[in-house]
Coordinates of C-alpha atoms in Angstrom, one line a residue:
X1 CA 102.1 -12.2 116.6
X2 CA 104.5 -10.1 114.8
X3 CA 108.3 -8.9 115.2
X4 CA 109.7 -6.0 115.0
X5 CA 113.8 -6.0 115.1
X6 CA 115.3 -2.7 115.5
X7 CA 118.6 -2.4 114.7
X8 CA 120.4 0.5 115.9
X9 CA 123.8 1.3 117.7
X10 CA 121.9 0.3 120.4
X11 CA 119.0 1.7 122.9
X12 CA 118.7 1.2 127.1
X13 CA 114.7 0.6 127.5
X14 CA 113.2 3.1 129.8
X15 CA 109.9 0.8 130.1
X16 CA 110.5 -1.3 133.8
X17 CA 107.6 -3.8 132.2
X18 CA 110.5 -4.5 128.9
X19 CA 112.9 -6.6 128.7
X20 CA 115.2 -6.4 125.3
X21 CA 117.6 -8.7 123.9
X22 CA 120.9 -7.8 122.3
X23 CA 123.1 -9.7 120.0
X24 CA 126.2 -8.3 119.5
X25 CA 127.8 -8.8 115.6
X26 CA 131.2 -6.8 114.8
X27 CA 131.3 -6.0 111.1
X28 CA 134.9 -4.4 109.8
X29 CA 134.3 -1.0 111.0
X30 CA 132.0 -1.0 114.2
X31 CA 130.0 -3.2 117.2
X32 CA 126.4 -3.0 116.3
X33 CA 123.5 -4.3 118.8
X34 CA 120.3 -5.8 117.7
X35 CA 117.5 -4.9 119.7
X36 CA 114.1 -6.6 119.9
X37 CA 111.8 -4.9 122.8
X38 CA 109.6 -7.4 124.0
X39 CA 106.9 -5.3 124.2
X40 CA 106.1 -5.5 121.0
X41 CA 106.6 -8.9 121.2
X42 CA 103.8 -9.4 124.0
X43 CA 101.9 -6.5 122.4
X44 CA 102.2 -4.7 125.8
X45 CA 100.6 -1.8 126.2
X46 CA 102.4 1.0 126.1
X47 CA 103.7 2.3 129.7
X48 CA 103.6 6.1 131.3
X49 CA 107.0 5.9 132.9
X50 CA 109.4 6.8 130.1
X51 CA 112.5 7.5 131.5
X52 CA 115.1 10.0 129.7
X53 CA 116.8 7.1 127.3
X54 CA 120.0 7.8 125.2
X55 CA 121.5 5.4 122.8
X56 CA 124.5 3.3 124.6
X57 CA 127.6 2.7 122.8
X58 CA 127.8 -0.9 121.7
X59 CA 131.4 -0.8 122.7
X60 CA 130.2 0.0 126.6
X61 CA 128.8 -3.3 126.8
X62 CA 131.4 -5.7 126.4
X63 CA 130.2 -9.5 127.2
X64 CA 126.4 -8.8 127.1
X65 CA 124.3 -10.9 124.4
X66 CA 121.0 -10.8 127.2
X67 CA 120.1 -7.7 129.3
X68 CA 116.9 -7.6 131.4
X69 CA 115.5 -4.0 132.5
X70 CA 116.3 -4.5 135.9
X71 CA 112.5 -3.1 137.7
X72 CA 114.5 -0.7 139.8
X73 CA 115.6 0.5 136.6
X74 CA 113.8 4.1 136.5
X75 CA 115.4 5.1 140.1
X76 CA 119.0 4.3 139.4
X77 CA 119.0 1.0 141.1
X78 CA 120.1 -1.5 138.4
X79 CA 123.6 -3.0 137.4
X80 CA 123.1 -3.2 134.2
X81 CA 126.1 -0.7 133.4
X82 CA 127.7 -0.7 136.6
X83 CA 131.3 0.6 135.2
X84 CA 134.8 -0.7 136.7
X85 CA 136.7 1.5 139.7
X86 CA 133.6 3.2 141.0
X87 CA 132.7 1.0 143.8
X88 CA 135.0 2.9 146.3
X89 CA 136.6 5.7 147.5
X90 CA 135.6 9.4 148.3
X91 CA 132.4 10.9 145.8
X92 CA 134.9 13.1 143.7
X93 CA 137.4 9.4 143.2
X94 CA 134.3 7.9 142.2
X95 CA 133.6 10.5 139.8
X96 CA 136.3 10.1 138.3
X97 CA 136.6 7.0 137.9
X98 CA 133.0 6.9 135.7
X99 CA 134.7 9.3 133.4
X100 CA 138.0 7.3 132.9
X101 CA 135.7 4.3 132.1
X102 CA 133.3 6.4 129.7
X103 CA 136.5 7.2 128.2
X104 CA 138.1 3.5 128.5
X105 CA 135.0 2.0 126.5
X106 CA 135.5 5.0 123.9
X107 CA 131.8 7.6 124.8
X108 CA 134.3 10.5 125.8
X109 CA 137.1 11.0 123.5
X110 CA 137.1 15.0 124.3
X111 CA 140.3 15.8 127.0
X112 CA 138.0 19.1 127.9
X113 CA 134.6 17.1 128.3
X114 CA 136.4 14.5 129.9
X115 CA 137.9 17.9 132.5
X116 CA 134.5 19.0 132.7
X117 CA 132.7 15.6 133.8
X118 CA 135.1 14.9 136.5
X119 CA 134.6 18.2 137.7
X120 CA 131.1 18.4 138.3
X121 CA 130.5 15.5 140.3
X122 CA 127.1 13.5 139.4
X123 CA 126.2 12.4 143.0
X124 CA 125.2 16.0 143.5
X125 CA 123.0 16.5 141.2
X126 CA 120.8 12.6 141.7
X127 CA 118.2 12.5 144.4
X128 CA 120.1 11.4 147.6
X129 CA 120.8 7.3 148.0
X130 CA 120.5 6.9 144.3
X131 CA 123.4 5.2 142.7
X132 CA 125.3 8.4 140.8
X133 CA 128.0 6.3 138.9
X134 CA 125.5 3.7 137.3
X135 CA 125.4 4.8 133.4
X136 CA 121.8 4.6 133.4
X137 CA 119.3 7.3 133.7
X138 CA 117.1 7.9 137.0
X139 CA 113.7 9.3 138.3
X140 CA 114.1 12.9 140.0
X141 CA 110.2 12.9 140.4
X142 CA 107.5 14.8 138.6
X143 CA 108.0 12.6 135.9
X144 CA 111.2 13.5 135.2
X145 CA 114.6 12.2 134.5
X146 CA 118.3 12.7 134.7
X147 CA 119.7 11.0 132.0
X148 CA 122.8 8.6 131.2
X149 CA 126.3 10.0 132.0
X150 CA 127.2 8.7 128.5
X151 CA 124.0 10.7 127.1
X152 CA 125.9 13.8 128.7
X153 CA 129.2 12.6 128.1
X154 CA 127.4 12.4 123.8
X155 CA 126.0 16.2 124.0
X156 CA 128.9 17.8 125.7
X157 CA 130.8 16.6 123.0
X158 CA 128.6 17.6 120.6
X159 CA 128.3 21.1 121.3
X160 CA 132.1 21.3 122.2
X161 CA 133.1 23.4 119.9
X162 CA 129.8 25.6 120.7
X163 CA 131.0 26.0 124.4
X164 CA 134.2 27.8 124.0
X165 CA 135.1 30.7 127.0
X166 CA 132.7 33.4 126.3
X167 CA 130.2 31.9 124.2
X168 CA 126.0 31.7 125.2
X169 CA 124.5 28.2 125.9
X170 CA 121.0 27.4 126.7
X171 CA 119.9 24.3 128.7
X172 CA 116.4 23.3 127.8
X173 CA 114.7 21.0 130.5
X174 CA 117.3 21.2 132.8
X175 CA 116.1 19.2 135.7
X176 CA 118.5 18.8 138.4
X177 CA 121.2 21.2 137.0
X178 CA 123.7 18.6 135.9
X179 CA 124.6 19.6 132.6
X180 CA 123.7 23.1 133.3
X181 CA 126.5 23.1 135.2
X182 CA 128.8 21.5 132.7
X183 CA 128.1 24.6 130.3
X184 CA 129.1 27.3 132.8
X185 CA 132.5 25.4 133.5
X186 CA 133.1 25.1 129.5
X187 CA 131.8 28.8 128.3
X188 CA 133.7 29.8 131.6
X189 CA 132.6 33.4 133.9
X190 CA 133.1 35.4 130.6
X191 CA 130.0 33.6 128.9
X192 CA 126.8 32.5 130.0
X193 CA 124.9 29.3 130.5
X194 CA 121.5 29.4 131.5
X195 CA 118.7 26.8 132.6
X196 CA 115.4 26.5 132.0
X197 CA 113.1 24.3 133.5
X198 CA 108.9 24.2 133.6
X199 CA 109.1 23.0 137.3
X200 CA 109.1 25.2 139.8
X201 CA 110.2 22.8 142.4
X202 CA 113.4 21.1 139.9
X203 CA 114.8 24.8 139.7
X204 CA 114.7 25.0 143.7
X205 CA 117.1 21.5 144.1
X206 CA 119.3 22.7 140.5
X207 CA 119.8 26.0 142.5
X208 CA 120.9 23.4 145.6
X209 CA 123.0 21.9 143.6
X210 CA 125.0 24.4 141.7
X211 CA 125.8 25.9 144.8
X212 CA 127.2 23.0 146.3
X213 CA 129.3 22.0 142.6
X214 CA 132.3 23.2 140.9
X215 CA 129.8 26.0 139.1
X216 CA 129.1 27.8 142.3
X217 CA 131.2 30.8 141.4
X218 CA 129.6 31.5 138.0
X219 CA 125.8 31.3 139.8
X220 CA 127.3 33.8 142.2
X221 CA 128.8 36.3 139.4
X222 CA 126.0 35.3 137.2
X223 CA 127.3 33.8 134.5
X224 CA 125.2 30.8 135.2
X225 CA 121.5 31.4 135.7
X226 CA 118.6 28.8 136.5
X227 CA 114.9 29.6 135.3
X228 CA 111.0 28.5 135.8
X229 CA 109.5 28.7 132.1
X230 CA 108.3 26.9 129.2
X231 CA 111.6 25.6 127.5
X232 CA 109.6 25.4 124.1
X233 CA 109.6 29.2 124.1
X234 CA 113.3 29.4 124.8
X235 CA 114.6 32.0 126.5
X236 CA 114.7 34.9 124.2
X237 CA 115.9 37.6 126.6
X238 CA 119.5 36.0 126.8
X239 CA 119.7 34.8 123.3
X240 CA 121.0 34.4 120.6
X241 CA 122.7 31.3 121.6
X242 CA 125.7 29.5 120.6
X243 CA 124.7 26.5 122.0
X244 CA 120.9 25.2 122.9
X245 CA 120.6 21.5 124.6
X246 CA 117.0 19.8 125.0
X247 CA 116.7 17.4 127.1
X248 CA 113.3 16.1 126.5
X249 CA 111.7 14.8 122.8
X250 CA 109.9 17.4 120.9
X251 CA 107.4 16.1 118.1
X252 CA 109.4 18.7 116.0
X253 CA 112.2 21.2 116.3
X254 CA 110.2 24.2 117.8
X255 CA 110.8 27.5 115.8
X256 CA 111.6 30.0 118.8
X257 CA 114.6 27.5 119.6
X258 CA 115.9 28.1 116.0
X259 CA 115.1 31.5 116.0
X260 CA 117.3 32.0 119.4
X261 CA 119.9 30.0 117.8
X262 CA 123.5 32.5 116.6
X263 CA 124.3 31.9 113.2
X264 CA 127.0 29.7 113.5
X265 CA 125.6 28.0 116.3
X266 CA 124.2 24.8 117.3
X267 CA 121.5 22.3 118.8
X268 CA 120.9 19.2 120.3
X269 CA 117.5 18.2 120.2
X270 CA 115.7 14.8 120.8
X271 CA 113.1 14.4 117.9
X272 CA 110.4 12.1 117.6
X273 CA 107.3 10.6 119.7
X274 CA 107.4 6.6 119.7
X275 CA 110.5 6.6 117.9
X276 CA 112.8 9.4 118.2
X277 CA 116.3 10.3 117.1
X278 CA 119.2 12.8 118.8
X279 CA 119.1 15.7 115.9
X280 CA 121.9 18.1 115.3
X281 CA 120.5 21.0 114.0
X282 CA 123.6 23.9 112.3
X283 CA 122.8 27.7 111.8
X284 CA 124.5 28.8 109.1
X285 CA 126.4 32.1 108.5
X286 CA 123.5 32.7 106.3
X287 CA 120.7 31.9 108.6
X288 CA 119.9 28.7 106.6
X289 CA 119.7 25.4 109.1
X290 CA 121.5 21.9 108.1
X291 CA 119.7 19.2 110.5
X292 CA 121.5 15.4 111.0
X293 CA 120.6 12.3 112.7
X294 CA 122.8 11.7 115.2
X295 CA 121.4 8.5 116.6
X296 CA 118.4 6.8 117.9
X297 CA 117.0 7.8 121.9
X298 CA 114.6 7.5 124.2
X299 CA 113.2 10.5 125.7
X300 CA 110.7 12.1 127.9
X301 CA 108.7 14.1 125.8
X302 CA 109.3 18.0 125.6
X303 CA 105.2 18.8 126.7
X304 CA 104.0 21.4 128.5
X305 CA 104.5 21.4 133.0
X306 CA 100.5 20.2 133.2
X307 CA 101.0 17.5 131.0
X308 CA 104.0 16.3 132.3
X309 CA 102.5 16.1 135.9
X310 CA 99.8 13.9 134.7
X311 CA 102.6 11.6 133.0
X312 CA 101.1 12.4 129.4

């Protein structure tokens, strides 16, 4: 029976069968968790429900040298990063209060991403009686996932400079609307920031959503727009962009999305099948692309609406 150790800033397990272990060692520079997923220690099998998994920040998890996947873990239920100040008080004080601790533990470090987050309050945009301020992603059905605030707080930040007022952005698997929403606020009513999503039914409750958030306005002028297609194709008829954010794991960067993509522009793209890593792909003023690894994840996988029905 082998071992396999993966050592990277460190990875929630989407799996509700895993456990993982985590040994925290500081060197001189930075906090780095060991991970060892117990799956392939028991040569489990690997399991359907992948939730959408972003790399948490060593420094998030304080005292922790043993964390089991709590089974609720895929709909929100689990305390495994239950932050500080966000047991009480209205929604919006709540809200709050998970962007002061992403901040507090050093995720946001962004004073605009940090306005924009507390904002667009979270519980709108979770299916109702799911816990909003856990930092863990959740099931929004159809296979599907919203992922971790500090996965948001990571791509906002990202693509900060790529959200300026007026600028394009393009939301790729936007699910519930979350981060869709986010754009609008950032590229403001003189830009554009526009969803897409392969599920007919997720663009109905984004559309709820929005309209109950901070982003209503921009849905009602237009500046933020929700659509049913294929987010591998892009959305070519609003492009170029300035900003594109996929929020599922493509196999490989797919072409139309760098074609839509304005010199001078940026993505955030999930790469990767059993092992995947948060790329940040650059279009140059010449066209050429510069690609970087921003960190290990744990995503869905960007598949077509068929596919992800059957959980494939």
């Amino acid at each position: 029976m082998s071992l396999i150790l993966y050592n990277i800033d460190a990875l929630a397990y989407s799996c509700r069968y895993c456990y993982a272990f985590s040994s925290l060692t500081r060197t001189r520079t930075h906090t780095r968790t060991r991970a060892l997923s117990l799956r392939t220690f028991f040569n489990l099998p690997q399991h359907r429900s992948v939730s959408s998994i972003s790399p948490i920040r060593s420094s998030i998890i304080p005292n922790f040298s043993f964390f089991p996947i709590n089974p609720n873990f895929l709909t929100g239920n689990t305390h495994f990063l239950k932050m500080k100040g966000v047991c009480s008080g209205s929604s919006m004080s709540k809200n709050k209060a998970m962007v002061e601790s992403l901040r507090r533990y050093g995720v946001i470090s962004s004073n605009k991403v940090a306005e924009v987050m507390e904002t667009v309050d979270r519980a709108l945009f979770v299916p109702n009686g799911a816990e909003a301020y856990v930092d863990s992603p959740m099931a929004i059905g159809y296979n599907a996932t919203i992922s971790a605030p500090h996965m948001h707080a990571t791509c906002l930040q990202l693509l900060e400079e790529n959200l300026q007022p007026g600028m394009h952005a393009l939301d790729v698997g936007s699910g519930t609307g979350y981060l869709t929403a986010c754009f609008a606020l950032m590229v403001g009513p003189q830009g554009h920031a526009i969803g897409v999503e392969h599920i007919p039914e997720l663009v109905s409750f984004s559309l709820e959503n929005i309209k109950k958030s901070a982003a209503a306005p921009q849905f009602e002028d237009g500046s933020l727009s929700v659509f049913a297609g294929d987010g591998r194709q892009g959305c070519p008829e609003f492009g170029p962009y300035d900003a594109i954010h996929v929020g599922a794991a493509a196999p490989e960067i797919p072409q139309p999305l760098i074609d839509q993509l304005k010199p001078g522009g940026r993505m955030v793209i999930p790469v990767g099948n059993i092992f995947q890593d948060l790329k940040v792909v650059d279009k140059n003023s010449d066209g050429s692309i510069s690609v970087r690894t921003e960190t290990s994840v744990r995503y869905v996988p960007l598949t077509s609406r068929e596919a992800q029905l059957r959980g494939c």
